[in-house]
Amino acid sequence: MANTVRVKELTLEAFAPYGTFGTMLNPKTTKIGAEPIEFYRDMVPLELGGASTASFSVCRVMPRPAVVDVTEYHSFCGEIEMPLDGDVLIHVGPATPPDVVPLDDFEVFRVPKGTCVCIRPGVWHHAPFALTDDPVNVLIVLPERAYANDCTVYDIPEEDQINIEL
């Protein structure tokens, strides 16, 4: 493999070039109300492009080798990924012109369960990697049918695939 990337802890500063995130299970942000009802508002914005309908899906990721062998981006919308029942790793790469895949600039972040990550339009990414021997269910939020009409996928040649170092 041509490249090895070490996993980084998810921080707002480190992830800023790719998007933002919020910890949904134990939020530490401004709230409306007090116990027994607290509302933590507008924690993670999602750019829907021109779409008016957000679609909520689940991507179940099974344990697999920690090798980035495929990547994708959406030109006109962002994407939410939130692991529901386990920690995951996600890879991201900066937005580029369509004919440029910035493999040397990819980074990998550990995303704790219950953390809502918003990936900006154009940022390279793909399905997360489970960190346990069990499958992890990941909530995916995209404009309806974005996977069919705004998704450019790139299969990485074997010699350029990226090994993730834990």
XYZ file of C-alpha atoms in Angstrom:
166
model
C 0.000 0.000 0.000
C 1.198 3.434 -0.887
C 0.015 5.285 2.175
C -0.609 4.848 5.878
C -2.689 7.277 7.903
C -2.747 7.387 11.699
C -6.119 7.830 13.418
C -6.741 11.239 14.999
C -9.034 12.119 17.842
C -12.018 14.167 16.713
C -11.676 17.831 17.709
C -13.442 20.870 16.285
C -10.124 22.393 15.217
C -8.785 19.256 13.504
C -12.078 18.515 11.734
C -12.859 22.132 10.699
C -11.578 21.766 7.101
C -14.119 18.980 6.519
C -17.169 20.048 8.530
C -18.346 20.090 12.115
C -19.764 17.764 14.763
C -21.685 17.678 18.019
C -21.869 15.195 20.867
C -25.545 14.328 20.974
C -25.603 11.990 23.986
C -24.125 14.396 26.546
C -24.310 17.832 24.929
C -22.287 20.662 26.400
C -23.790 23.606 24.590
C -26.458 26.252 25.031
C -29.860 24.863 25.908
C -33.405 26.053 26.273
C -35.278 24.923 29.359
C -34.270 23.058 32.476
C -34.844 19.590 33.884
C -37.009 17.657 33.268
C -36.985 19.005 29.673
C -33.840 20.491 28.117
C -33.621 21.353 24.415
C -30.165 21.652 22.810
C -30.876 23.499 19.595
C -29.125 23.806 16.242
C -26.130 21.708 17.258
C -25.028 20.484 13.814
C -26.217 22.235 10.635
C -26.521 20.246 7.390
C -26.306 21.903 3.958
C -29.107 20.334 1.894
C -28.192 22.141 -1.327
C -31.431 22.995 -3.125
C -33.292 20.031 -1.622
C -36.240 20.522 0.677
C -36.395 16.993 2.061
C -33.840 15.353 4.322
C -33.787 11.571 4.291
C -32.678 9.496 7.285
C -30.997 6.172 6.530
C -28.885 3.596 8.342
C -25.568 2.272 7.111
C -24.666 -0.911 9.003
C -20.899 -1.391 8.899
C -19.474 -4.809 9.649
C -15.933 -5.334 10.894
C -13.550 -5.224 7.921
C -9.871 -4.511 7.262
C -8.908 -0.908 8.067
C -8.046 -0.047 4.480
C -9.525 2.869 2.527
C -10.210 1.316 -0.863
C -13.149 3.455 -2.005
C -14.151 7.073 -1.463
C -16.888 9.435 -2.611
C -18.167 13.001 -2.440
C -21.399 14.923 -2.935
C -21.105 18.135 -4.959
C -24.240 19.899 -3.798
C -24.957 18.750 -0.252
C -23.366 17.808 3.017
C -23.818 14.486 4.795
C -24.491 13.612 8.421
C -22.957 10.430 9.873
C -23.750 9.457 13.469
C -22.710 6.085 14.910
C -25.589 4.839 17.056
C -24.232 1.838 18.921
C -20.440 1.819 18.665
C -17.404 3.930 17.869
C -16.240 4.176 14.245
C -13.422 5.541 12.131
C -14.150 7.866 9.227
C -11.802 9.024 6.499
C -12.068 12.474 4.947
C -10.180 14.364 2.291
C -10.406 17.999 1.213
C -12.789 19.037 -1.538
C -11.057 19.101 -4.915
C -11.876 19.480 -8.604
C -13.693 16.354 -9.905
C -10.614 14.861 -11.596
C -8.373 15.162 -8.502
C -8.490 12.615 -5.665
C -6.296 13.954 -2.818
C -5.248 10.570 -1.400
C -2.086 12.024 0.182
C -4.231 14.506 2.128
C -6.755 12.036 3.579
C -7.164 11.988 7.349
C -8.892 9.462 9.603
C -10.853 10.358 12.744
C -12.234 8.270 15.576
C -15.930 9.143 16.046
C -17.486 8.091 19.383
C -21.013 6.656 19.297
C -23.667 9.332 19.567
C -21.468 11.953 17.878
C -23.151 13.638 14.926
C -20.581 14.496 12.232
C -21.526 16.820 9.378
C -19.332 16.466 6.294
C -19.322 19.509 4.000
C -20.214 19.324 0.305
C -17.288 18.195 -1.834
C -15.353 16.536 1.007
C -14.164 13.013 0.176
C -15.468 10.297 2.535
C -17.176 6.905 2.533
C -18.728 4.387 4.908
C -17.163 4.314 8.381
C -15.150 1.448 9.837
C -16.452 -0.395 12.916
C -14.007 -0.461 15.827
C -15.344 -3.620 17.442
C -16.091 -7.164 16.368
C -19.784 -6.247 16.177
C -21.607 -4.370 13.417
C -22.231 -0.675 14.051
C -25.377 1.095 12.854
C -24.638 4.581 11.542
C -27.406 7.128 10.976
C -26.918 8.827 7.593
C -28.749 12.047 6.715
C -28.719 13.291 3.120
C -31.177 15.031 0.844
C -33.594 12.457 -0.496
C -31.945 10.315 -3.243
C -28.595 12.139 -3.043
C -26.917 8.725 -3.170
C -28.415 8.324 -6.667
C -28.075 11.812 -8.155
C -25.223 13.566 -6.302
C -22.624 10.949 -5.481
C -19.281 10.536 -7.229
C -17.550 7.293 -6.203
C -13.869 6.505 -6.767
C -12.490 2.983 -6.385
C -8.895 3.403 -5.229
C -6.392 1.230 -7.140
C -4.784 -1.377 -4.875
C -1.356 0.260 -5.039
C -2.817 3.574 -3.783
C -5.114 2.256 -1.057
C -4.665 3.717 2.407
C -3.878 1.586 5.426
C -5.368 2.977 8.662
C -3.006 2.781 11.604
C -4.778 2.662 14.986
